[in-house]
Amino acid sequence: MPAKTLHFQSPRHLSQLYAGREENLVHAERALGVTLVTREDWLKIEAPENPLAVAEEFFGFLNEARTQGMTIRSPDFARLVDAFARGEGGKWQALLDDPLVIATHRRSVVPKTLGQKEYLQSVLREPIVFGIGPAGTGKTYLAMAAAVSALLNHEVERIILTRPAVEAGETLGFLPGDLREKILPYLRPLYDALNDMLEPEEVVKLTEKGVIEIAPLAYMRGRTLSRAFVVLDEAQNTTPEQMMMFLTRLGEDSRMVVTGDVTQIDLPRSKQSGLLEVRHILRDVPGIVFHTFSGSDVVRHPLVQRIIEAYDRFKNPMSDAGTAPAR
């Protein structure tokens, strides 16, 4: 039977391709119709000619993704090997053939997972993108990087950051201080991202000039946002009425990114989340993209991914029923 041996720089580099889990290799054998043997820094593929070529292409793709700084997680591996088995490898290869680096004044931002790269490509291409998923997946940070890049490249004239101040019941008039002091605590994560990408004095200067604007969601009614990059964070805490109001603010040459985590809704039980509803209403509208992140896209401390997965299992105890672990 034909065979091909692939060599890698080190055993660690090889292990990173399949997330260090032998069951992933077993899944690849079944999906691709091949036999895989690993030793130290090499991988041997045994298969008839066509499956052998597909498997070689698949592991070459994974290695290229790794060299671009992406982390291959088990869910990524399973999704990709199934796609290559269906003959869809070319679509994924095109994702790598277009390297994606967002340059800002303080740092360059590079997507760290394939999910992040898909999302960021959508943000750069489409007028309205929804990034939905758990904490630590980079959905807000990448949106901020795209916004800063668009501003620095003169693609937009201003950045507008908004977030529902649910903790204050949106009654900001009862809080002490001016508008900026009232809303700043709710927009702190967005400012933290800005300070990663621009010099602190630059952020202050652009904010004072109105080029970077903090805009409480409750205060956006009646406006038309033109030549702007608008980021709505914590969108799971919008009502359906607020969500429709926000989306219809889109003006000429503007882009919007809406981020949220539907497992962290702080609205009163009597109120429906606008983020939950909008997926059903707008899912087939051209120019609007919904990107859903999973625990495999978490790029914080590894424990964060495990915490998210544990909560998912607790909330959905039947999700793994009838599925035996791979061996």
JSON list of N, CA and C in Angstrom, two decimals, residues 5 11 72 85 108 158 163 172 185-186 191 193 206 215 220-221 242 261 272 277 282 287 292 317:
[
{"chain": "A", "resi": 5, "resn": "THR", "atom": "N", "xyz": [5.69, 9.69, 4.43]},
{"chain": "A", "resi": 5, "resn": "THR", "atom": "CA", "xyz": [6.12, 10.12, 5.76]},
{"chain": "A", "resi": 5, "resn": "THR", "atom": "C", "xyz": [6.36, 11.63, 5.75]},
{"chain": "A", "resi": 11, "resn": "PRO", "atom": "N", "xyz": [8.90, 17.09, 17.85]},
{"chain": "A", "resi": 11, "resn": "PRO", "atom": "CA", "xyz": [7.71, 16.35, 18.30]},
{"chain": "A", "resi": 11, "resn": "PRO", "atom": "C", "xyz": [6.59, 17.27, 18.77]},
{"chain": "A", "resi": 72, "resn": "ILE", "atom": "N", "xyz": [-4.47, 24.93, 16.99]},
{"chain": "A", "resi": 72, "resn": "ILE", "atom": "CA", "xyz": [-5.43, 23.92, 16.56]},
{"chain": "A", "resi": 72, "resn": "ILE", "atom": "C", "xyz": [-6.03, 23.27, 17.79]},
{"chain": "A", "resi": 85, "resn": "ALA", "atom": "N", "xyz": [-12.43, 15.56, 4.19]},
{"chain": "A", "resi": 85, "resn": "ALA", "atom": "CA", "xyz": [-12.98, 14.29, 3.73]},
{"chain": "A", "resi": 85, "resn": "ALA", "atom": "C", "xyz": [-14.11, 14.51, 2.72]},
{"chain": "A", "resi": 108, "resn": "SER", "atom": "N", "xyz": [0.52, 44.80, 16.35]},
{"chain": "A", "resi": 108, "resn": "SER", "atom": "CA", "xyz": [-0.18, 44.13, 15.25]},
{"chain": "A", "resi": 108, "resn": "SER", "atom": "C", "xyz": [-1.04, 43.03, 15.85]},
{"chain": "A", "resi": 158, "resn": "ARG", "atom": "N", "xyz": [-14.66, 58.15, 12.09]},
{"chain": "A", "resi": 158, "resn": "ARG", "atom": "CA", "xyz": [-14.79, 58.08, 13.54]},
{"chain": "A", "resi": 158, "resn": "ARG", "atom": "C", "xyz": [-15.13, 56.66, 13.98]},
{"chain": "A", "resi": 163, "resn": "ARG", "atom": "N", "xyz": [-22.68, 50.48, 24.36]},
{"chain": "A", "resi": 163, "resn": "ARG", "atom": "CA", "xyz": [-22.96, 49.30, 25.19]},
{"chain": "A", "resi": 163, "resn": "ARG", "atom": "C", "xyz": [-24.17, 49.60, 26.06]},
{"chain": "A", "resi": 172, "resn": "LEU", "atom": "N", "xyz": [-29.05, 56.79, 33.17]},
{"chain": "A", "resi": 172, "resn": "LEU", "atom": "CA", "xyz": [-27.75, 57.37, 33.45]},
{"chain": "A", "resi": 172, "resn": "LEU", "atom": "C", "xyz": [-27.84, 58.74, 34.12]},
{"chain": "A", "resi": 185, "resn": "PRO", "atom": "N", "xyz": [-17.46, 53.29, 33.04]},
{"chain": "A", "resi": 185, "resn": "PRO", "atom": "CA", "xyz": [-17.32, 51.95, 33.65]},
{"chain": "A", "resi": 185, "resn": "PRO", "atom": "C", "xyz": [-17.90, 50.84, 32.78]},
{"chain": "A", "resi": 186, "resn": "TYR", "atom": "N", "xyz": [-18.94, 51.12, 32.01]},
{"chain": "A", "resi": 186, "resn": "TYR", "atom": "CA", "xyz": [-19.58, 50.10, 31.19]},
{"chain": "A", "resi": 186, "resn": "TYR", "atom": "C", "xyz": [-18.83, 49.87, 29.88]},
{"chain": "A", "resi": 191, "resn": "TYR", "atom": "N", "xyz": [-12.21, 50.44, 26.10]},
{"chain": "A", "resi": 191, "resn": "TYR", "atom": "CA", "xyz": [-11.09, 51.36, 26.30]},
{"chain": "A", "resi": 191, "resn": "TYR", "atom": "C", "xyz": [-9.79, 50.59, 26.53]},
{"chain": "A", "resi": 193, "resn": "ALA", "atom": "N", "xyz": [-9.00, 47.78, 25.23]},
{"chain": "A", "resi": 193, "resn": "ALA", "atom": "CA", "xyz": [-8.57, 47.35, 23.90]},
{"chain": "A", "resi": 193, "resn": "ALA", "atom": "C", "xyz": [-7.96, 48.52, 23.13]},
{"chain": "A", "resi": 206, "resn": "LEU", "atom": "N", "xyz": [-8.18, 61.85, 20.64]},
{"chain": "A", "resi": 206, "resn": "LEU", "atom": "CA", "xyz": [-9.22, 61.48, 19.68]},
{"chain": "A", "resi": 206, "resn": "LEU", "atom": "C", "xyz": [-10.60, 61.49, 20.32]},
{"chain": "A", "resi": 215, "resn": "ALA", "atom": "N", "xyz": [-20.86, 56.34, 23.27]},
{"chain": "A", "resi": 215, "resn": "ALA", "atom": "CA", "xyz": [-22.28, 56.63, 23.03]},
{"chain": "A", "resi": 215, "resn": "ALA", "atom": "C", "xyz": [-23.14, 55.58, 23.71]},
{"chain": "A", "resi": 220, "resn": "MET", "atom": "N", "xyz": [-28.68, 56.82, 21.47]},
{"chain": "A", "resi": 220, "resn": "MET", "atom": "CA", "xyz": [-28.43, 56.77, 20.03]},
{"chain": "A", "resi": 220, "resn": "MET", "atom": "C", "xyz": [-29.69, 56.91, 19.19]},
{"chain": "A", "resi": 221, "resn": "ARG", "atom": "N", "xyz": [-30.81, 56.94, 19.82]},
{"chain": "A", "resi": 221, "resn": "ARG", "atom": "CA", "xyz": [-32.07, 57.02, 19.08]},
{"chain": "A", "resi": 221, "resn": "ARG", "atom": "C", "xyz": [-32.12, 58.30, 18.23]},
{"chain": "A", "resi": 242, "resn": "GLN", "atom": "N", "xyz": [-34.41, 47.91, 21.17]},
{"chain": "A", "resi": 242, "resn": "GLN", "atom": "CA", "xyz": [-33.11, 48.56, 21.13]},
{"chain": "A", "resi": 242, "resn": "GLN", "atom": "C", "xyz": [-32.25, 48.03, 19.98]},
{"chain": "A", "resi": 261, "resn": "ASP", "atom": "N", "xyz": [-22.67, 37.63, 24.33]},
{"chain": "A", "resi": 261, "resn": "ASP", "atom": "CA", "xyz": [-22.64, 36.26, 24.85]},
{"chain": "A", "resi": 261, "resn": "ASP", "atom": "C", "xyz": [-24.03, 35.92, 25.36]},
{"chain": "A", "resi": 272, "resn": "GLN", "atom": "N", "xyz": [-37.14, 39.96, 26.62]},
{"chain": "A", "resi": 272, "resn": "GLN", "atom": "CA", "xyz": [-36.43, 39.12, 25.66]},
{"chain": "A", "resi": 272, "resn": "GLN", "atom": "C", "xyz": [-35.15, 39.81, 25.22]},
{"chain": "A", "resi": 277, "resn": "GLU", "atom": "N", "xyz": [-33.21, 37.25, 19.43]},
{"chain": "A", "resi": 277, "resn": "GLU", "atom": "CA", "xyz": [-34.25, 37.40, 18.44]},
{"chain": "A", "resi": 277, "resn": "GLU", "atom": "C", "xyz": [-33.69, 37.72, 17.06]},
{"chain": "A", "resi": 282, "resn": "LEU", "atom": "N", "xyz": [-32.81, 38.11, 10.92]},
{"chain": "A", "resi": 282, "resn": "LEU", "atom": "CA", "xyz": [-31.91, 38.63, 9.88]},
{"chain": "A", "resi": 282, "resn": "LEU", "atom": "C", "xyz": [-30.95, 37.58, 9.32]},
{"chain": "A", "resi": 287, "resn": "GLY", "atom": "N", "xyz": [-25.39, 40.70, 3.27]},
{"chain": "A", "resi": 287, "resn": "GLY", "atom": "CA", "xyz": [-24.63, 41.80, 3.87]},
{"chain": "A", "resi": 287, "resn": "GLY", "atom": "C", "xyz": [-24.57, 41.74, 5.38]},
{"chain": "A", "resi": 292, "resn": "THR", "atom": "N", "xyz": [-20.60, 32.53, 15.06]},
{"chain": "A", "resi": 292, "resn": "THR", "atom": "CA", "xyz": [-20.74, 31.97, 16.41]},
{"chain": "A", "resi": 292, "resn": "THR", "atom": "C", "xyz": [-19.43, 31.34, 16.85]},
{"chain": "A", "resi": 317, "resn": "PRO", "atom": "N", "xyz": [-26.92, 18.52, 30.03]},
{"chain": "A", "resi": 317, "resn": "PRO", "atom": "CA", "xyz": [-26.40, 17.20, 30.42]},
{"chain": "A", "resi": 317, "resn": "PRO", "atom": "C", "xyz": [-26.67, 16.12, 29.40]}
]
